[in-house]
PDB file of C-alpha atoms in Angstrom:
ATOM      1  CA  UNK A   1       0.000   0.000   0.000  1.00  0.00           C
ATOM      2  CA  UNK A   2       1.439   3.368  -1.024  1.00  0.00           C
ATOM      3  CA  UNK A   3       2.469   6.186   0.926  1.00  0.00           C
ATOM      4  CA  UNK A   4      -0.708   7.711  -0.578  1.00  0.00           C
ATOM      5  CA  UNK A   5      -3.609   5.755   1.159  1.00  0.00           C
ATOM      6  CA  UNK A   6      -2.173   5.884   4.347  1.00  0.00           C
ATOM      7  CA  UNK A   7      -2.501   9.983   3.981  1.00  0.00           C
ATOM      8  CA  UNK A   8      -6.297   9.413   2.755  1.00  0.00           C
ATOM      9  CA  UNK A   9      -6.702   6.865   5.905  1.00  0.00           C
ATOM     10  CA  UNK A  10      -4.574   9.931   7.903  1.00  0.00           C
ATOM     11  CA  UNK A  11      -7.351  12.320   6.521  1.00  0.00           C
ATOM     12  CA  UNK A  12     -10.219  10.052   7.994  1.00  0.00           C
ATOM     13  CA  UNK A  13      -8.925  10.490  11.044  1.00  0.00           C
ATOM     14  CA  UNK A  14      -8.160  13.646  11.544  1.00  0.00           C
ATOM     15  CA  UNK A  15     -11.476  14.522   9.985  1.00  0.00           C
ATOM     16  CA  UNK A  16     -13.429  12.075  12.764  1.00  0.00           C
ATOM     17  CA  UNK A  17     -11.101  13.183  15.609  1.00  0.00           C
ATOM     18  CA  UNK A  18     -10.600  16.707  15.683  1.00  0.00           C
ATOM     19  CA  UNK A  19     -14.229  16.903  16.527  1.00  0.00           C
ATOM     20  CA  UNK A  20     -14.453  14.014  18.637  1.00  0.00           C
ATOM     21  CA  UNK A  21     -13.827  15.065  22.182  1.00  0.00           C
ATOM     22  CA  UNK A  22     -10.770  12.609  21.590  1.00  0.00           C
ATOM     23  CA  UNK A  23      -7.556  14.360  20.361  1.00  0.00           C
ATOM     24  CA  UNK A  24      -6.966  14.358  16.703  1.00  0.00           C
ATOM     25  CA  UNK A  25      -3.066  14.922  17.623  1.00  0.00           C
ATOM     26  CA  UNK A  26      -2.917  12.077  20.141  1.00  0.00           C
ATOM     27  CA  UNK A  27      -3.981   9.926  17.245  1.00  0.00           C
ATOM     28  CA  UNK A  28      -1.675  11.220  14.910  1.00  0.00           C
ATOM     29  CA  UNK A  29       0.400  10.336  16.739  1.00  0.00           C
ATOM     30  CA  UNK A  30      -0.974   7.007  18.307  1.00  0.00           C
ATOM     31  CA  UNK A  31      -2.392   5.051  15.381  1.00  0.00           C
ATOM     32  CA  UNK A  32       0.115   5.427  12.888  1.00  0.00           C
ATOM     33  CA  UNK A  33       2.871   4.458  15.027  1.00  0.00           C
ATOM     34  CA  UNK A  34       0.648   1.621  16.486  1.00  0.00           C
ATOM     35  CA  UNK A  35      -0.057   0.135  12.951  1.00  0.00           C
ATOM     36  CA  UNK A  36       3.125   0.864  11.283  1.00  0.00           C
ATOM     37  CA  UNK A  37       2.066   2.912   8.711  1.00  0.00           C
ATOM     38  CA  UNK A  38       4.921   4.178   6.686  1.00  0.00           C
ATOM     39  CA  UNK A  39       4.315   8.444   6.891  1.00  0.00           C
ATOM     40  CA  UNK A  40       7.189  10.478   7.927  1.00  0.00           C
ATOM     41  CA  UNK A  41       5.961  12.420  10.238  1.00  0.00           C
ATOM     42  CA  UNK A  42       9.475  14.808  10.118  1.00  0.00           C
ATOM     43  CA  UNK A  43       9.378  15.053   6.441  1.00  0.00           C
ATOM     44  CA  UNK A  44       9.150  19.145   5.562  1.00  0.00           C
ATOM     45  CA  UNK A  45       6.135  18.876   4.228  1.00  0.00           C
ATOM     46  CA  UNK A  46       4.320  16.951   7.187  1.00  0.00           C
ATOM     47  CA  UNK A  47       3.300  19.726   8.990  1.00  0.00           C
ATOM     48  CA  UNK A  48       1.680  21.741   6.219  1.00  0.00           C
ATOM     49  CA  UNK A  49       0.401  18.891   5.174  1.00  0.00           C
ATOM     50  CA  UNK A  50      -1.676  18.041   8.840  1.00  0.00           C
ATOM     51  CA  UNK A  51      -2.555  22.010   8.751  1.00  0.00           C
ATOM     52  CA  UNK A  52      -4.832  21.343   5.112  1.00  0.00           C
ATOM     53  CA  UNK A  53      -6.789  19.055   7.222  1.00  0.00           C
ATOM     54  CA  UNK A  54      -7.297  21.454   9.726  1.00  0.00           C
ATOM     55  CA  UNK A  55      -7.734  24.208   7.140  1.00  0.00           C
ATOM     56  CA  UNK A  56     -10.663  21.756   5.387  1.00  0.00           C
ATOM     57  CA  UNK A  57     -12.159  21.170   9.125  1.00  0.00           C
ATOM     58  CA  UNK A  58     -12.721  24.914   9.436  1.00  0.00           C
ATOM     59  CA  UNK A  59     -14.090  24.770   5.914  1.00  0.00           C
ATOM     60  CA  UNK A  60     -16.829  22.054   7.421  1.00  0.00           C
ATOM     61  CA  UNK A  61     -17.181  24.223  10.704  1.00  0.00           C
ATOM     62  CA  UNK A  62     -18.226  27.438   9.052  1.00  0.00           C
ATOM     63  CA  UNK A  63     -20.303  25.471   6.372  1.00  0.00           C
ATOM     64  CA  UNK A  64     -22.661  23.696   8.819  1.00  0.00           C
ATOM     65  CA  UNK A  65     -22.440  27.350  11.359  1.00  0.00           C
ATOM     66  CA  UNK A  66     -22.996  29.593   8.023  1.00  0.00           C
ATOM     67  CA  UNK A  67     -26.448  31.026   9.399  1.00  0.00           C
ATOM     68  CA  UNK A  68     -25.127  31.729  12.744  1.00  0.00           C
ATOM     69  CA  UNK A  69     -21.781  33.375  11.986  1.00  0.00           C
ATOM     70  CA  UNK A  70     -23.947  35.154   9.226  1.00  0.00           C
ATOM     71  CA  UNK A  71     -26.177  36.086  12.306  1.00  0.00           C
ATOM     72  CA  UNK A  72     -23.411  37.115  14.525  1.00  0.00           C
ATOM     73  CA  UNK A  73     -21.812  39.530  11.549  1.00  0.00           C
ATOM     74  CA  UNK A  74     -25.336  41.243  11.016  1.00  0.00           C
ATOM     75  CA  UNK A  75     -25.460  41.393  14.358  1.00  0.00           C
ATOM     76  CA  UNK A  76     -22.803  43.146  14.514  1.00  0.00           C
ATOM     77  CA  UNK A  77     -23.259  45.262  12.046  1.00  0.00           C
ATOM     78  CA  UNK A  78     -26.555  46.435  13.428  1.00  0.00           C
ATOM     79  CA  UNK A  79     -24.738  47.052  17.005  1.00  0.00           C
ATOM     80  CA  UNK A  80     -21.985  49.143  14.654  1.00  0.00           C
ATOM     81  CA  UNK A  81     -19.578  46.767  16.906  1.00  0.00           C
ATOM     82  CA  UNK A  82     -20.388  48.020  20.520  1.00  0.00           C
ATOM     83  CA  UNK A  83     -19.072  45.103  22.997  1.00  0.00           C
ATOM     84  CA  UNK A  84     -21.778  46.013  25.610  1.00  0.00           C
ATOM     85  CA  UNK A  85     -24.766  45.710  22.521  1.00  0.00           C
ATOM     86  CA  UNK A  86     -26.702  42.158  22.390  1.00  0.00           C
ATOM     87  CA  UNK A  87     -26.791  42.014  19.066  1.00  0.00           C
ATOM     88  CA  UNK A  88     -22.384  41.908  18.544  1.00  0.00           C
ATOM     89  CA  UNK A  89     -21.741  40.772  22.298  1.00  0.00           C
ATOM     90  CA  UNK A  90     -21.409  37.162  21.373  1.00  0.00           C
ATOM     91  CA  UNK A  91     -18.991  37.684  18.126  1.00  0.00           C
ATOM     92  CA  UNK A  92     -17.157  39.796  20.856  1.00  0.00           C
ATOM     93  CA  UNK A  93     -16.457  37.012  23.337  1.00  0.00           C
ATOM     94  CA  UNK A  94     -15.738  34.549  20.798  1.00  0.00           C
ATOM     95  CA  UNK A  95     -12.917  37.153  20.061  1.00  0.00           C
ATOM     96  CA  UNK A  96     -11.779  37.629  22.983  1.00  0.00           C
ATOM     97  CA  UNK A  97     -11.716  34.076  24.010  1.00  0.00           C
ATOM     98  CA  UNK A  98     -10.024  33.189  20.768  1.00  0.00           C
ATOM     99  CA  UNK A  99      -6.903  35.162  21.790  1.00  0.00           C
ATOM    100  CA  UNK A 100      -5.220  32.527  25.280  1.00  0.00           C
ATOM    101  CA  UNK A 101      -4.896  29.671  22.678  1.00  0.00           C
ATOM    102  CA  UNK A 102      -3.869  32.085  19.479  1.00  0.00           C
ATOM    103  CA  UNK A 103      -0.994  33.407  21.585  1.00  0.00           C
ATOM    104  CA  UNK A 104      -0.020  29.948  22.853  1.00  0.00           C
ATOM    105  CA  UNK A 105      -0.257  28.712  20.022  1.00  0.00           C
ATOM    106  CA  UNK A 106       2.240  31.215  18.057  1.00  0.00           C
ATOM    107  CA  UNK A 107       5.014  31.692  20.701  1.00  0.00           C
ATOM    108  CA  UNK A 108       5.256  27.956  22.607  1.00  0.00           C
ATOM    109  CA  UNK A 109       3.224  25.279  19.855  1.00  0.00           C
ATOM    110  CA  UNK A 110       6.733  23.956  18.468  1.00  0.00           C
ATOM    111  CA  UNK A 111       7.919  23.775  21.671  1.00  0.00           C
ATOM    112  CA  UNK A 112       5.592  22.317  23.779  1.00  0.00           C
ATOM    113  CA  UNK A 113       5.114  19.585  20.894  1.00  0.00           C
ATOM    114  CA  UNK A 114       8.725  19.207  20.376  1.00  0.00           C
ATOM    115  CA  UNK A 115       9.189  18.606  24.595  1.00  0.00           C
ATOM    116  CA  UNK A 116       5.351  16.141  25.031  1.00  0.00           C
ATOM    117  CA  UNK A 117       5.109  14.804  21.375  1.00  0.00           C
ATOM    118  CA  UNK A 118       5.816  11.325  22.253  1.00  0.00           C
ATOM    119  CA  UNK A 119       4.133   8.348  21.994  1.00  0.00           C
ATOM    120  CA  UNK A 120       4.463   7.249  25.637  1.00  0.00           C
ATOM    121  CA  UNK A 121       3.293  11.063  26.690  1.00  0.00           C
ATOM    122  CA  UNK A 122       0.315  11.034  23.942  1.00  0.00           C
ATOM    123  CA  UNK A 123      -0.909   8.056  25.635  1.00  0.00           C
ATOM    124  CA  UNK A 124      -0.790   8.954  28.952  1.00  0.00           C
ATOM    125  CA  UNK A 125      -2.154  12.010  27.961  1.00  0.00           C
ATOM    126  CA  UNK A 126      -5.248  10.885  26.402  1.00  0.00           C
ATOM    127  CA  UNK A 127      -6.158   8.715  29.399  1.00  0.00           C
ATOM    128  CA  UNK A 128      -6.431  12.129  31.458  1.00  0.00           C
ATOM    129  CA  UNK A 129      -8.331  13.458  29.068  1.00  0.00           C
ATOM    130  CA  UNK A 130     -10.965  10.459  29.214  1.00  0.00           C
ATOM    131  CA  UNK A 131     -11.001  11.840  32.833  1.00  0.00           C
ATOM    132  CA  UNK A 132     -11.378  14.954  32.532  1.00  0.00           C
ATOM    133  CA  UNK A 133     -14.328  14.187  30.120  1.00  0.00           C
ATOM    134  CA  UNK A 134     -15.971  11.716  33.186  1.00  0.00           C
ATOM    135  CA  UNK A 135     -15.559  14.647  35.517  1.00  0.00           C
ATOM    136  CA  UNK A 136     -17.212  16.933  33.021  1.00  0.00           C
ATOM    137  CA  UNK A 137     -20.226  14.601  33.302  1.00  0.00           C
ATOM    138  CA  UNK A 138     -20.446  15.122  37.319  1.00  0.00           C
ATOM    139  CA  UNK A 139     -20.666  18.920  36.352  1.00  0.00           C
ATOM    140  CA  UNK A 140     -23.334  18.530  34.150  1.00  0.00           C
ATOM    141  CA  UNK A 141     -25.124  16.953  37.471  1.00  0.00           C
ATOM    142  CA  UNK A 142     -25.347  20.523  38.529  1.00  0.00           C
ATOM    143  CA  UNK A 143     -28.242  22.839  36.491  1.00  0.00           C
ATOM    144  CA  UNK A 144     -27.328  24.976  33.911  1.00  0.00           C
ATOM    145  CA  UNK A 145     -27.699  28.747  34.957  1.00  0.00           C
ATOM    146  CA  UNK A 146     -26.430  30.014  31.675  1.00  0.00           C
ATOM    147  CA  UNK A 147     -26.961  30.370  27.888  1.00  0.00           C
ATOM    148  CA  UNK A 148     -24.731  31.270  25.267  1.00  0.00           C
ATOM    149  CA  UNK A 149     -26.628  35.422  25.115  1.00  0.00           C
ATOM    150  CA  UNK A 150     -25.806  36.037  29.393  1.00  0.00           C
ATOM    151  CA  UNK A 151     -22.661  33.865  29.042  1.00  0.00           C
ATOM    152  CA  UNK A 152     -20.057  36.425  31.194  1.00  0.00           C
ATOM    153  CA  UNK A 153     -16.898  37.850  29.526  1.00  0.00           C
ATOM    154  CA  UNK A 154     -14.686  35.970  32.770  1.00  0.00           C
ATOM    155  CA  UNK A 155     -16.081  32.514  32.059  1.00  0.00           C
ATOM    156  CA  UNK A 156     -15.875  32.822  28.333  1.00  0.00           C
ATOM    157  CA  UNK A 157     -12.228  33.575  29.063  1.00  0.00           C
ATOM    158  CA  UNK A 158     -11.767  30.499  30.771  1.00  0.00           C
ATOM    159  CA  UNK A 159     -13.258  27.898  28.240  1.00  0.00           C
ATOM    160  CA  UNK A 160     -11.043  30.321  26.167  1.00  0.00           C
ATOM    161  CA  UNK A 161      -7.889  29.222  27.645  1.00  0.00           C
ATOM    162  CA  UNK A 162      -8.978  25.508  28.343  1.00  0.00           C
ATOM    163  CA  UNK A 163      -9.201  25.655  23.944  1.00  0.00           C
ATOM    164  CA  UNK A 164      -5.060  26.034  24.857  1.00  0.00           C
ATOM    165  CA  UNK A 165      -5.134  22.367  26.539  1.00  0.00           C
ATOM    166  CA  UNK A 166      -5.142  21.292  22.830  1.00  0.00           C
ATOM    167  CA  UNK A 167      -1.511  22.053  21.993  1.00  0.00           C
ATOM    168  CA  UNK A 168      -0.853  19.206  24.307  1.00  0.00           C
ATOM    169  CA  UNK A 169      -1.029  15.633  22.153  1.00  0.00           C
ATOM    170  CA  UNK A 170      -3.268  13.792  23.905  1.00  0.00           C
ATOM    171  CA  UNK A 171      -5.845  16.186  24.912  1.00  0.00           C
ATOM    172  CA  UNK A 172      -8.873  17.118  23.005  1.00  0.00           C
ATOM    173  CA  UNK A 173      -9.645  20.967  22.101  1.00  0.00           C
ATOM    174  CA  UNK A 174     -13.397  20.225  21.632  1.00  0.00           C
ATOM    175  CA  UNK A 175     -13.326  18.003  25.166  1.00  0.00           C
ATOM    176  CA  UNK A 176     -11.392  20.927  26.917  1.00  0.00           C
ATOM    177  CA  UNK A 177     -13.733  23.622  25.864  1.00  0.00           C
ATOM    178  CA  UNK A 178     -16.926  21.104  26.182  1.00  0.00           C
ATOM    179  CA  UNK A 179     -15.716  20.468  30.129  1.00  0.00           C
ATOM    180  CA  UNK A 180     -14.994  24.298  30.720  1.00  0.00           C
ATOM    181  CA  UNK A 181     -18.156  25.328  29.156  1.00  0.00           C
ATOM    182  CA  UNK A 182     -20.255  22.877  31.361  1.00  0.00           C
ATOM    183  CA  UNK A 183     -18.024  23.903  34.211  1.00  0.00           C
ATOM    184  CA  UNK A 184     -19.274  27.994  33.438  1.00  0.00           C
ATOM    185  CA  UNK A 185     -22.601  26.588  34.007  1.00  0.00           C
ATOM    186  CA  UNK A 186     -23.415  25.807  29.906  1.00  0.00           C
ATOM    187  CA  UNK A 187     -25.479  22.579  28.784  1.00  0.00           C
ATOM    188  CA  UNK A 188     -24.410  20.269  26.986  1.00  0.00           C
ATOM    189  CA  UNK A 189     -25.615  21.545  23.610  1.00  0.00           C
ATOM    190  CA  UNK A 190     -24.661  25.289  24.028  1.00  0.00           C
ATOM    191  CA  UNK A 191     -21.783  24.197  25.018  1.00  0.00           C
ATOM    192  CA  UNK A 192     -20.074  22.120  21.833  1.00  0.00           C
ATOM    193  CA  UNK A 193     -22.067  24.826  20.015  1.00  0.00           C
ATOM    194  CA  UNK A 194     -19.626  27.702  21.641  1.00  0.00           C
ATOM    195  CA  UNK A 195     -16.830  24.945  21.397  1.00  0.00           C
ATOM    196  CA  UNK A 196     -17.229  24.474  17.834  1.00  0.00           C
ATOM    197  CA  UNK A 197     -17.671  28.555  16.728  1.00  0.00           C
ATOM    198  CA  UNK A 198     -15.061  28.838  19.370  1.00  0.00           C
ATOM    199  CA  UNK A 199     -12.616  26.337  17.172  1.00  0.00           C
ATOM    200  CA  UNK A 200     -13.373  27.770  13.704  1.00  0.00           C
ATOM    201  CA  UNK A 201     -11.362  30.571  14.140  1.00  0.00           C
ATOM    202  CA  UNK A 202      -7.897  29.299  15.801  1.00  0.00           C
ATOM    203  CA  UNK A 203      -8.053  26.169  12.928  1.00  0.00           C
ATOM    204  CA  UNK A 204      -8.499  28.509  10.630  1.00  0.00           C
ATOM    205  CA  UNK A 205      -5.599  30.844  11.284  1.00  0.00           C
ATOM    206  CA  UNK A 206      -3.252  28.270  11.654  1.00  0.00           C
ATOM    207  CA  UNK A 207      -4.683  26.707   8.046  1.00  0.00           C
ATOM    208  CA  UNK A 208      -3.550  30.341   6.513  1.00  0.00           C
ATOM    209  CA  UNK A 209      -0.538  30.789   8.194  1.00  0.00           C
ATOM    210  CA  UNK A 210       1.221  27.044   7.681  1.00  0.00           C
ATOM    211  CA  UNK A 211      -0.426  26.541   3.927  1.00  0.00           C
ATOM    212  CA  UNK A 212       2.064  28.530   1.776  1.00  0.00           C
ATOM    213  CA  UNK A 213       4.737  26.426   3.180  1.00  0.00           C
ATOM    214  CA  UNK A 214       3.172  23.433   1.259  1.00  0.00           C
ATOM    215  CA  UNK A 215       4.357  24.840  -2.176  1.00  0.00           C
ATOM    216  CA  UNK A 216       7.786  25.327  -0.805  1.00  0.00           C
ATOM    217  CA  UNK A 217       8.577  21.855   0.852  1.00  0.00           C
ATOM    218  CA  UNK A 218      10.121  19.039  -1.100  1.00  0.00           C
ATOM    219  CA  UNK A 219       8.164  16.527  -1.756  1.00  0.00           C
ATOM    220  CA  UNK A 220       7.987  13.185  -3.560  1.00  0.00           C
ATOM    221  CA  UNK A 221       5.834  13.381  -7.231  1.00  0.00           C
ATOM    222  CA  UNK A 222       2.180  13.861  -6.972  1.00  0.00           C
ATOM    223  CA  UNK A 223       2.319  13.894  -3.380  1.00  0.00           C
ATOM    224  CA  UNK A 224       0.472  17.582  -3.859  1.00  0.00           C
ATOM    225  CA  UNK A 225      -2.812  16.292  -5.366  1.00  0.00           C
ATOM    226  CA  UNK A 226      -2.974  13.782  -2.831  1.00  0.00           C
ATOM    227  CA  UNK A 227      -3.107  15.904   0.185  1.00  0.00           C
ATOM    228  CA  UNK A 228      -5.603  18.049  -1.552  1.00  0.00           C
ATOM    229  CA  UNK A 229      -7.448  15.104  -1.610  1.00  0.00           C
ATOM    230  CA  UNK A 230      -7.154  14.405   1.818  1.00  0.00           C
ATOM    231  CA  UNK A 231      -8.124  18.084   2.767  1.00  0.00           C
ATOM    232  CA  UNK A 232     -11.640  17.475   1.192  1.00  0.00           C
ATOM    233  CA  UNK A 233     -12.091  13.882   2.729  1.00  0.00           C
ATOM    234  CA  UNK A 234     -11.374  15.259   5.894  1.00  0.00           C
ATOM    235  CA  UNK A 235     -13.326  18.134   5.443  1.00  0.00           C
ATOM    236  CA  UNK A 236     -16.030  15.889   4.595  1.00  0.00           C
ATOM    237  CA  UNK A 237     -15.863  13.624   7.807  1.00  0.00           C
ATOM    238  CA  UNK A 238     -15.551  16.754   9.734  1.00  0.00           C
ATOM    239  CA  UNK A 239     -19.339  17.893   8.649  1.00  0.00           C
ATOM    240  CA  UNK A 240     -20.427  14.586   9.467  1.00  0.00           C
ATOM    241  CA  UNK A 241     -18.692  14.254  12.651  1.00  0.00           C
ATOM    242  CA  UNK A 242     -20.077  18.075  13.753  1.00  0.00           C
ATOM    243  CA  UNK A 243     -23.744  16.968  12.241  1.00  0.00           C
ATOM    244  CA  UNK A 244     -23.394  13.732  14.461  1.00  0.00           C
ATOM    245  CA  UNK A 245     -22.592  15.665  17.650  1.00  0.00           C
ATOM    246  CA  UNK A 246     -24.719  18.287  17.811  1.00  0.00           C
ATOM    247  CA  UNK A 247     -27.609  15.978  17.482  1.00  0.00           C
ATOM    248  CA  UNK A 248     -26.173  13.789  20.294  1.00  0.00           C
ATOM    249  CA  UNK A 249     -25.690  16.221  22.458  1.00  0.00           C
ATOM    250  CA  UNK A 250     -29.279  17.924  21.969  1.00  0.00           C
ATOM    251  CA  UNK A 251     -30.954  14.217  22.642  1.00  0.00           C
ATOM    252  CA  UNK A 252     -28.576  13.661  26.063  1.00  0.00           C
ATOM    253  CA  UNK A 253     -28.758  15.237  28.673  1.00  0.00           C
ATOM    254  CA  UNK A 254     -26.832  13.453  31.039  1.00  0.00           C
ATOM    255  CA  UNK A 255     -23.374  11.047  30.412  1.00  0.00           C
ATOM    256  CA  UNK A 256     -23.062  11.959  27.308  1.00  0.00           C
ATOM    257  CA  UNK A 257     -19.301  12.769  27.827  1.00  0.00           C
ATOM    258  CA  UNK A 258     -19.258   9.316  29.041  1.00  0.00           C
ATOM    259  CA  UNK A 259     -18.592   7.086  26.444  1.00  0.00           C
ATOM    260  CA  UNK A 260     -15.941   9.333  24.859  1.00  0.00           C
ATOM    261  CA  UNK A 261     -13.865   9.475  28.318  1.00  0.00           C
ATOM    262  CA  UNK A 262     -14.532   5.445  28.624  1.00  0.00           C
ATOM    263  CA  UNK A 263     -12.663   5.261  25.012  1.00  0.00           C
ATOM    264  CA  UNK A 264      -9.965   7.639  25.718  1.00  0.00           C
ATOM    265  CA  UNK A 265      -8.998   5.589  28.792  1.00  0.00           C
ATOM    266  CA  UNK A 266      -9.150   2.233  27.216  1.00  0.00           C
ATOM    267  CA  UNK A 267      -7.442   3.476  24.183  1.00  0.00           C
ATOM    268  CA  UNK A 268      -4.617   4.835  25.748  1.00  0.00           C
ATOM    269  CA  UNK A 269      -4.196   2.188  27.959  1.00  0.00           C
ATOM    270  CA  UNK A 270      -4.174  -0.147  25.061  1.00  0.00           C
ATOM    271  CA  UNK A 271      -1.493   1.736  23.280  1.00  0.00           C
ATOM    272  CA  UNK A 272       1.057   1.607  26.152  1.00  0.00           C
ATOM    273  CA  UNK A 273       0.627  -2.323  26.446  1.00  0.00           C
ATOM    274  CA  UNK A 274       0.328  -2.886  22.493  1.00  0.00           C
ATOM    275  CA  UNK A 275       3.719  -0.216  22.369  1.00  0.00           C
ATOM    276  CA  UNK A 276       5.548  -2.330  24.814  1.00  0.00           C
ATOM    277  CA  UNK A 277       5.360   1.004  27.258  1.00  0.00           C
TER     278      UNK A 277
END
């Protein structure tokens, strides 16, 4: 099997997983080394290459969101961009909040990647995030006493810098900002939706920022039209993975972090005995 379908099968998962409150890094990382599938993950264009699938997942995120970011930029419009107006107050936190994990991201991502990019740590890491997801279920015990139009500018900060959890492999930026929201006092279902408009933005600058390098890395022949190809499969899984959860989490209202922490557990557990750790 060529270099090629493994990318596609990459694609697939990244597509599923970055989602998924499950860590679409930790499986990068996890399944390929875990199945031996021959993609070199230090190869120049590599990176670029992962940042088209998150480039494609933003893509899916503002397709299935269209009428409510067209909503929020009427909105705010309308309010001629006051912060303290209802109508642009919402575009404003998601702003705001944007800005922990944007910063993070530009000054310590290589870093923090280069020091907890392991396999061993990826593991590890996603079993912590299965429990954080379990004790995001015990705060959804409690009754929500906010919705996404009196959410406060503090709390939206928070789940902000909880989105920054997601620089470490292993942990999940959706499950991070799904546990803080709950934690604020959001339901489930308000909360992946301010997860998910929360996420559009950061994926999507780092899309822009990493793609040009594409064209400039070295590369082996046809390699380009293949990871275009895996940008709009992954794009494609994304939409169905956001469809998927948004309906789950407006039918459950209790557990439903459950089964994902369950997974992440079980999964990382299995890839330290499997990887002989």
């Amino acid at each position: 099997m060529t270099q090629h379908i493994y990318l596609l099968f990459l694609a697939v998962l990244q597509g599923v997983t970055e989602l998924f409150p499950i860590s679409s890094l930790g499986h990068i990382i996890l399944v390929p080394a875990l199945l031996h599938w021959p993609i070199n993950r230090d190869a120049g264009w590599f990176l670029p290459f992962v940042v088209v699938l998150h480039l494609a997942t933003a893509t899916a995120l503002l397709l299935f969101f269209w009428r409510d970011w067209a909503a929020l930029l009427g909105g705010f419009i309308r309010a001629r961009g006051r912060p303290d107006n209802p109508d642009s107050r919402l575009l404003w936190i998601l702003f705001i909040a944007s800005i922990p994990a944007g910063l993070l991201g530009l000054a310590l991502a290589h870093k923090i990647k280069a020091l907890f990019g392991g396999f061993t740590f990826a593991a590890v890491a996603l079993m912590i995030n299965g429990a954080m997801l379990i004790l995001g279920d015990r705060l959804r015990a409690r009754q929500p006493s906010h919705s996404l139009d009196n959410l406060s500018w503090p709390r939206a900060i928070g789940i902000g810098f909880a989105q920054s959890l997601a620089l470490i492999p292993g942990f999940s930026r959706s499950g991070a900002t799904l546990v803080a929201g709950i934690g604020v006092g959001l339901d489930y279902e308000n909360s992946a939706k301010f997860s998910f408009l929360l996420a559009t933005p950061i994926i999507a600058a780092a899309g822009i920022l990493e793609v040009p390098k594409l064209f400039h890395a070295q590369m082996p022949s046809g390699l380009l039209g293949t990871i275009f190809l895996a940008g709009l499969l992954s794009g494609i899984c994304a939409w169905a993975s956001v469809w998927f959860l948004m309906h789950y989490f407006h039918k459950h209202e209790i557990k439903a972090l459950r089964p994902f922490g369950i997974y992440c557990i079980a999964f990382g557990a299995l890839a330290l005995i499997i990887g002989g750790y």
